[in-house]
Coordinates of C-alpha atoms in Angstrom, one line a residue:
X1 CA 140.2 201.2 122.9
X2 CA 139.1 201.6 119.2
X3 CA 140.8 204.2 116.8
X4 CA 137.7 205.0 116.3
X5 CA 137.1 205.6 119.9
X6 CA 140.4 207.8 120.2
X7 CA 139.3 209.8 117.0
X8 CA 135.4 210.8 118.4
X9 CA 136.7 212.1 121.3
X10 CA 139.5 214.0 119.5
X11 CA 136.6 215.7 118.0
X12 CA 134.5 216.3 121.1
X13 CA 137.2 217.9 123.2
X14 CA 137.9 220.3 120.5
X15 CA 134.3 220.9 119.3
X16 CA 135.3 219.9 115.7
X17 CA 132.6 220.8 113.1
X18 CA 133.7 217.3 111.6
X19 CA 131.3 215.8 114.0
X20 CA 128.3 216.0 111.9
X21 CA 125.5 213.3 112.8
X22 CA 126.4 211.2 109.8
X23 CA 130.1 211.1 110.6
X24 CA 128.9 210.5 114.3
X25 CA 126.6 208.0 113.2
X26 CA 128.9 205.9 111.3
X27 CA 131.6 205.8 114.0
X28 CA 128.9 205.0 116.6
X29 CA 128.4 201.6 114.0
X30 CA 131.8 200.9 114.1
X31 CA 132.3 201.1 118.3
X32 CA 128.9 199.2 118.2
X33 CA 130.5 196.3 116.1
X34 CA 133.8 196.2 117.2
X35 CA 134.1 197.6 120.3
X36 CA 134.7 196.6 123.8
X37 CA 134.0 197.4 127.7
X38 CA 136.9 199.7 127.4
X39 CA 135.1 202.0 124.8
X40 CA 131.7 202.1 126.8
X41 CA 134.4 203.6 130.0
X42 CA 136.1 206.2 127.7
X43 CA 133.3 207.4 126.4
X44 CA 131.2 207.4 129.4
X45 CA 132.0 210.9 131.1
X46 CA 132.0 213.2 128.0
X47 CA 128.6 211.7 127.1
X48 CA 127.2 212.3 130.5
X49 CA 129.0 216.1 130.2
X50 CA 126.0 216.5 127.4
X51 CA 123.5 213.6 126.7
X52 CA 121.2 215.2 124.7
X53 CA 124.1 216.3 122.2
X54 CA 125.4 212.8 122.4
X55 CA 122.4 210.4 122.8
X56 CA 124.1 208.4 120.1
X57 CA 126.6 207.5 122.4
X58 CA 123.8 205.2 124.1
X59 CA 123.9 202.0 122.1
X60 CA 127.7 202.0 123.1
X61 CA 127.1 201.6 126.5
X62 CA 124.3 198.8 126.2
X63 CA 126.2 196.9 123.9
X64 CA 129.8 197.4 125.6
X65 CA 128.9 198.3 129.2
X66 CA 128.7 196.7 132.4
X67 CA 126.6 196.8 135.3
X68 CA 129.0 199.5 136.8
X69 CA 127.9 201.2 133.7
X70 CA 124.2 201.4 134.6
X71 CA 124.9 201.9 138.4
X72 CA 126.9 205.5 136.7
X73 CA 123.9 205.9 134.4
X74 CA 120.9 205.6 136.5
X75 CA 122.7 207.8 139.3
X76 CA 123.4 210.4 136.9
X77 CA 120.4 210.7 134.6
X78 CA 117.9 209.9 137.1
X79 CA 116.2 212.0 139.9
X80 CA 113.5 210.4 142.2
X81 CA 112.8 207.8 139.7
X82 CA 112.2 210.0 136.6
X83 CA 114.7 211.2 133.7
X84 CA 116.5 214.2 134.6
X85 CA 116.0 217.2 131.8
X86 CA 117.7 216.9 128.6
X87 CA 118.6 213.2 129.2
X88 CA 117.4 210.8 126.2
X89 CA 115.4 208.3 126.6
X90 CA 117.9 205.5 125.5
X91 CA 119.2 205.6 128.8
X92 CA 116.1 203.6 130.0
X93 CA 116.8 201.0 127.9
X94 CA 120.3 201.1 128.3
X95 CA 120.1 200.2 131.6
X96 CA 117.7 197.5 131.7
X97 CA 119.5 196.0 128.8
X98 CA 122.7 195.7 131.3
X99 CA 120.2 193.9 133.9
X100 CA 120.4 196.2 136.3
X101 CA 117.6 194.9 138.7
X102 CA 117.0 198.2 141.1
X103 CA 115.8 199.7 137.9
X104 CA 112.8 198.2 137.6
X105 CA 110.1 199.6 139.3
X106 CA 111.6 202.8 137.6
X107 CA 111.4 201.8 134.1
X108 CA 107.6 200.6 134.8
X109 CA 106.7 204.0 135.8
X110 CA 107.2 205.3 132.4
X111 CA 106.4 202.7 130.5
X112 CA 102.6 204.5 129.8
X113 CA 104.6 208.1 129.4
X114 CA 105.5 209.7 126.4
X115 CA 106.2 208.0 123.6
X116 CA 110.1 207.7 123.6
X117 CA 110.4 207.0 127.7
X118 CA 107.5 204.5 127.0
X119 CA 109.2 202.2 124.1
X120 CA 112.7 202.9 125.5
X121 CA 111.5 201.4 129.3
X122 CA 109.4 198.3 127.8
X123 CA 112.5 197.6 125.9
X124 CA 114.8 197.7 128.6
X125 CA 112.1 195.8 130.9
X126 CA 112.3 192.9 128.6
X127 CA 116.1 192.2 129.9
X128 CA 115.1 192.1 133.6
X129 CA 113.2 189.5 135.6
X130 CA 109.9 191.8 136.1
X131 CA 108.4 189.1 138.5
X132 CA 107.0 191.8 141.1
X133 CA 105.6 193.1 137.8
X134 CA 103.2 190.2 136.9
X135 CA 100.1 191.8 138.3
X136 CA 100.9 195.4 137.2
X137 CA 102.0 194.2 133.2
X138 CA 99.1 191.8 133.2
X139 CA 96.7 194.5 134.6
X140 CA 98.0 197.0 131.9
X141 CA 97.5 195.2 129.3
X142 CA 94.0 194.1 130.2
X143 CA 93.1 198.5 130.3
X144 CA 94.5 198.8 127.5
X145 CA 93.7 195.4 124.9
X146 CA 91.4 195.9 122.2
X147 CA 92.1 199.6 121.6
X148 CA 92.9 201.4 118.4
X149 CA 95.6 203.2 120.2
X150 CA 97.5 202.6 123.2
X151 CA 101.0 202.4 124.8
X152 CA 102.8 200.9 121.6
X153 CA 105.5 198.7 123.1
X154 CA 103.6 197.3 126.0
X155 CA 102.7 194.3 124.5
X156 CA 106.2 192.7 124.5
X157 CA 106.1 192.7 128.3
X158 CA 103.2 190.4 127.7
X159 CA 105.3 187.1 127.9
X160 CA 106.2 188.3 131.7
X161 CA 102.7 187.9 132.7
X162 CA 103.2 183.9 132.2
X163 CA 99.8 183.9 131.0
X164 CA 100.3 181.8 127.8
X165 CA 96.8 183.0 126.4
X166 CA 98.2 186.6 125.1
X167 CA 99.9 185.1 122.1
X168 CA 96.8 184.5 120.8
X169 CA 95.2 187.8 122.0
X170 CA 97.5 190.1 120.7
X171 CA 97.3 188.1 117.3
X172 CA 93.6 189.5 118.2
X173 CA 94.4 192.6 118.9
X174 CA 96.6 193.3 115.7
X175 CA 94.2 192.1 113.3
X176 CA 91.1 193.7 115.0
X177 CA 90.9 197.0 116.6
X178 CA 95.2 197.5 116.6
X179 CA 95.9 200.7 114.6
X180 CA 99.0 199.7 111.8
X181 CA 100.5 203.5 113.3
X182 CA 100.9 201.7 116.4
X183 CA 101.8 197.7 115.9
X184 CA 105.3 197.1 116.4
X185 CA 105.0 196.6 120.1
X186 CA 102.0 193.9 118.9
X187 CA 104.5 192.4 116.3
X188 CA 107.6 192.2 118.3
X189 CA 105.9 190.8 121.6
X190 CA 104.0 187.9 119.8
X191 CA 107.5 187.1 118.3
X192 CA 108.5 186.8 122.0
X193 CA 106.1 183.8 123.1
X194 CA 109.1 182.2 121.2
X195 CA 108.6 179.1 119.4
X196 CA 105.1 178.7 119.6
X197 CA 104.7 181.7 118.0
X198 CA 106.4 181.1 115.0
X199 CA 102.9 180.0 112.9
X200 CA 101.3 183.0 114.0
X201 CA 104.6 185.5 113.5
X202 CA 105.1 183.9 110.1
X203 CA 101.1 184.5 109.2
X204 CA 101.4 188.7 110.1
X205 CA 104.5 189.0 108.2
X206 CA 102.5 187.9 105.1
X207 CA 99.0 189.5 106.3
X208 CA 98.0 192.9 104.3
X209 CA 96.2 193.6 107.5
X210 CA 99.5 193.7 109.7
X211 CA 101.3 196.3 106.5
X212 CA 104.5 194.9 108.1
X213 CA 106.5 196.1 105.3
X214 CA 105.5 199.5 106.5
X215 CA 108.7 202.1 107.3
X216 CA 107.1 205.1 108.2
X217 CA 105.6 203.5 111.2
X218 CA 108.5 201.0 112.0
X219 CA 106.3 197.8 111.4
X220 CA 109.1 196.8 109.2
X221 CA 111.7 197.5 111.8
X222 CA 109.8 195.2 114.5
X223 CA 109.1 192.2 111.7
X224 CA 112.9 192.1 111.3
X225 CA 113.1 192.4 115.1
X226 CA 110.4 189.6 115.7
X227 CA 112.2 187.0 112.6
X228 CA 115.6 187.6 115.0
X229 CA 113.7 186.6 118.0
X230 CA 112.5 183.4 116.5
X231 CA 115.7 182.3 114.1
X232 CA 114.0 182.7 111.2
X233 CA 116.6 181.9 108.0
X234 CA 116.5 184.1 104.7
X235 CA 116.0 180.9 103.1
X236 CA 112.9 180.1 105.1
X237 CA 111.6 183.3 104.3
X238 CA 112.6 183.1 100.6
X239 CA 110.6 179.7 100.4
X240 CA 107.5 181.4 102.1
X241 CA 107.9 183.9 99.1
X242 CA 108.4 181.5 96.4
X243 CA 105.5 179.5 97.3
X244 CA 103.1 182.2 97.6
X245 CA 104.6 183.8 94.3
X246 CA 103.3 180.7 92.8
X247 CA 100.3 180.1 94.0
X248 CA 96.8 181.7 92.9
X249 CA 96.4 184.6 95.5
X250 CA 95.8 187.8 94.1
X251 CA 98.2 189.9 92.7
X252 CA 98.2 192.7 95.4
X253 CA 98.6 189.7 97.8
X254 CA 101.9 188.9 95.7
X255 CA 102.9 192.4 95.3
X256 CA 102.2 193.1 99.3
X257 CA 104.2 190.3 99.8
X258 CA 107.5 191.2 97.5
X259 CA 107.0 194.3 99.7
X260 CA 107.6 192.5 103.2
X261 CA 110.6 190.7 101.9
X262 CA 112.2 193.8 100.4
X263 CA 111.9 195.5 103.5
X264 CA 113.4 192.4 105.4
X265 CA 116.0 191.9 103.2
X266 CA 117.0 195.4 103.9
X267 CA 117.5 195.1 107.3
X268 CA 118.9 191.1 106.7
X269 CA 121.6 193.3 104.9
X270 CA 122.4 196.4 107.1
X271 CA 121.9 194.4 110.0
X272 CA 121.3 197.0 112.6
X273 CA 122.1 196.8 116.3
X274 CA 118.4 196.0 117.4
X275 CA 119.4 196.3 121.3
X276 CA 117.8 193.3 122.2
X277 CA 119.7 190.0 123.4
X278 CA 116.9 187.4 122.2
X279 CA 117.8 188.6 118.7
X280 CA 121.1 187.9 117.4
X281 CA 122.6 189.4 114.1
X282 CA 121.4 187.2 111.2
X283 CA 123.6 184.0 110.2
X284 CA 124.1 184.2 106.7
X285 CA 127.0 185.8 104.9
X286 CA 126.1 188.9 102.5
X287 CA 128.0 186.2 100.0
X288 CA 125.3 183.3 100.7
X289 CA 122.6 185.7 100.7
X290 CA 123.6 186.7 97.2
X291 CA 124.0 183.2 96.2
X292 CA 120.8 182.4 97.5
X293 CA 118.6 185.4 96.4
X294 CA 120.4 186.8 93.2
X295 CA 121.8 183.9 91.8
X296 CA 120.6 182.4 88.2
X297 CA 120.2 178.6 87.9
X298 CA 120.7 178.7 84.3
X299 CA 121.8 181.2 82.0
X300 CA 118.8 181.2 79.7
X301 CA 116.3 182.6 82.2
X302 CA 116.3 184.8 85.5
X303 CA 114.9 182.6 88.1
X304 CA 117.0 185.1 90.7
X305 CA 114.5 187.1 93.2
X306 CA 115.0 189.7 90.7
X307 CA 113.1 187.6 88.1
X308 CA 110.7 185.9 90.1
X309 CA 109.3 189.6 91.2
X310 CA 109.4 190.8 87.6
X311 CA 106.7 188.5 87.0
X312 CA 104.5 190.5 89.4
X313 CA 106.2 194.0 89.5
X314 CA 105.6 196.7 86.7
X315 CA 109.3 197.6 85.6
X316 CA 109.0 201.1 87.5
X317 CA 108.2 199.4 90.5
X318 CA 110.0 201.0 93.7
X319 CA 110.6 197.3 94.9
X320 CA 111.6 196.1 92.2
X321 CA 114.5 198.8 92.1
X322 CA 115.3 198.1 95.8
X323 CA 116.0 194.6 94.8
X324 CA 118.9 195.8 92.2
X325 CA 120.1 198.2 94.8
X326 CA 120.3 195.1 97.6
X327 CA 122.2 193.5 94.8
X328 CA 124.7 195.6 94.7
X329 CA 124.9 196.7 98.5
X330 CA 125.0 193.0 99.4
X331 CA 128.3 192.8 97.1
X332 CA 129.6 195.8 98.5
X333 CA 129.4 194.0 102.1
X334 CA 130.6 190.8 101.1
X335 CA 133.8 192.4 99.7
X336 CA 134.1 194.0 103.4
X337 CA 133.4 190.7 104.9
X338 CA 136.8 188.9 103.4
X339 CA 138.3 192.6 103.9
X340 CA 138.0 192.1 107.4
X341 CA 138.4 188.5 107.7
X342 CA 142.1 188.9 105.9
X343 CA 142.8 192.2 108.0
X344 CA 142.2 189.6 111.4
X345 CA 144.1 186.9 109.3
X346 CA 147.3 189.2 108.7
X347 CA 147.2 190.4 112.6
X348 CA 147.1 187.5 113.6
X349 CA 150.2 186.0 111.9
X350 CA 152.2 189.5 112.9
X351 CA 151.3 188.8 116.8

């Protein structure tokens, strides 16, 4: 078990006042990176003692548990197939994350509820077979295509239908009737067609129409999300920019683009815990993303990413100001990086 581990429940048994939600928050990051299945068991019963007040526990036990840990879960935050009071909705994904098949039918039967239990179920479905599902997703869908709003996250179950025509209908759907308030479902399930996709993913993420650079409604979230599932490289990406920097679009075009691959790069570089297995934690090092992005080929002029969007961004620009603060966060990692890859070094010799 985790210091860390050891410490957060230190604090829980005796109600510190230390655990405020960003000290929580960072630990949680920690156990989420570095933990184990032995985390996910200590922390188990004092989360179920008070889940609302410890719903950021969750991730720990999707990430760390076991299917023992979802049999626990779904017989104590469960009561005739709905969420007990006061339980977060995590828990739904939690548990289909861990595969735990008798679950099923039970997450469907919220995936059209509110909005929490709905996105946390379709997220959780996406981890289990959902083949006595079929008719039910497909049928769904079907009520529901075409509409300005709807059930956001239903659309990624729509690669369990096995109908291979909904990649190209909810490329429809986004660019047609699909409200940008309620897209990342659209975004992140054409991602999950998989490879075939990959023309049309790339397309939205460029697309004014899609706004995927848009925070306030998580479109930005689910592009990162969606560029995980299909193995998309920074350097792809940063091509895809260059290119269209450099050609003859417009310059909103240019500026809506910049605006994308700030908001990618952000996540590229914080590299959240995104809860799902088709989309692993990027590749790159936060070195080779600065040598790739930030780097000058000569010293007489600022071809860096920095200088390619200062061509196209006023100097005030809030992207352009994100860029310098990536800079600078992306050192700030890398130093951590070969902090923590001498820390394993040295315990390693001392063994």
């Amino acid at each position: 078990m985790l210091p860390a581990t050891r410490e957060l429940l230190d604090r829980y048994r005796t109600a510190s006042p230390a655990v405020t939600w960003r000290w929580e928050s960072a630990v949680v990051e920690v156990i989420l990176r570095h933990g184990s299945t032995s985390d996910a068991r200590a922390l188990l019963a004092t989360f179920l003692d008070d889940p609302e007040a410890r719903r950021r526990l969750v991730p720990v036990f999707a990430r760390h548990g076991d299917p023992s840990t979802a049999g626990q879960l779904v017989a104590a935050c469960l009561d005739g197939g709905r969420l007990r009071a006061g339980v977060p909705a995590e828990v739904l994904h939690a548990v289909g994350f861990l595969g735990y098949e008798p679950a099923e039918r039970t997450l469907w039967e919220h995936v059209e509820g509110p909005y929490d239990e709905a996105m946390n179920a379709c997220l959780g479905l996406l981890h289990l077979p959902c083949r006595g599902l079929r008719t039910d997703i497909a049928g769904a869908l079907e009520r529901h295509f075409g509409a300005n709003l709807f059930p956001e996250f239903l659309p990624v179950l729509a690669a369990k239908t096995g109908d291979p025509s909904w990649l190209g209908r909810l490329v429809e759907w986004g660019e047609g009737g699909a409200s940008t308030d309620c897209n990342g479902g659209l975004i992140l399930g054409i991602a999950l067609h998989g490879g075939r996709a990959r023309p049309a993913f790339t397309q939205l993420l460029w697309n004014p129409l899609w706004e995927a650079h848009g925070p306030g409604t998580g479109s930005d979230y689910w592009a990162y999300a969606g560029a995980r599932v299909l193995g998309l490289s920074m350097a792809e990406l940063y091509a895809e920019l260059g290119a269209r920097l450099q050609s003859d679009a417009d310059i909103d075009d240019k500026r809506h683009c910049l605006s994308v691959f700030t908001a990618l790069l952000g996540y590229w570089a914080g590299r959240p815990w995104l809860g799902l297995r088709s989309a692993p934690d990027p590749a790159e090092t936060s070195d080779a993303l600065r040598d790739l992005l930030f780097a000058w080929s000569t010293p007489n002029r600022d071809d860096s990413l920095i200088g390619l969007a200062g061509q196209v961004l006023d100097s005030g620009d809030r992207d352009l100001a994100r860029l310098h603060e990536l800079e600078n966060e992306l050192h700030i990692r890398a130093v951590h990086e070969v902090e923590i890859r001498s820390l394993a070094h040295r315990y390693e010799n001392e063994r």
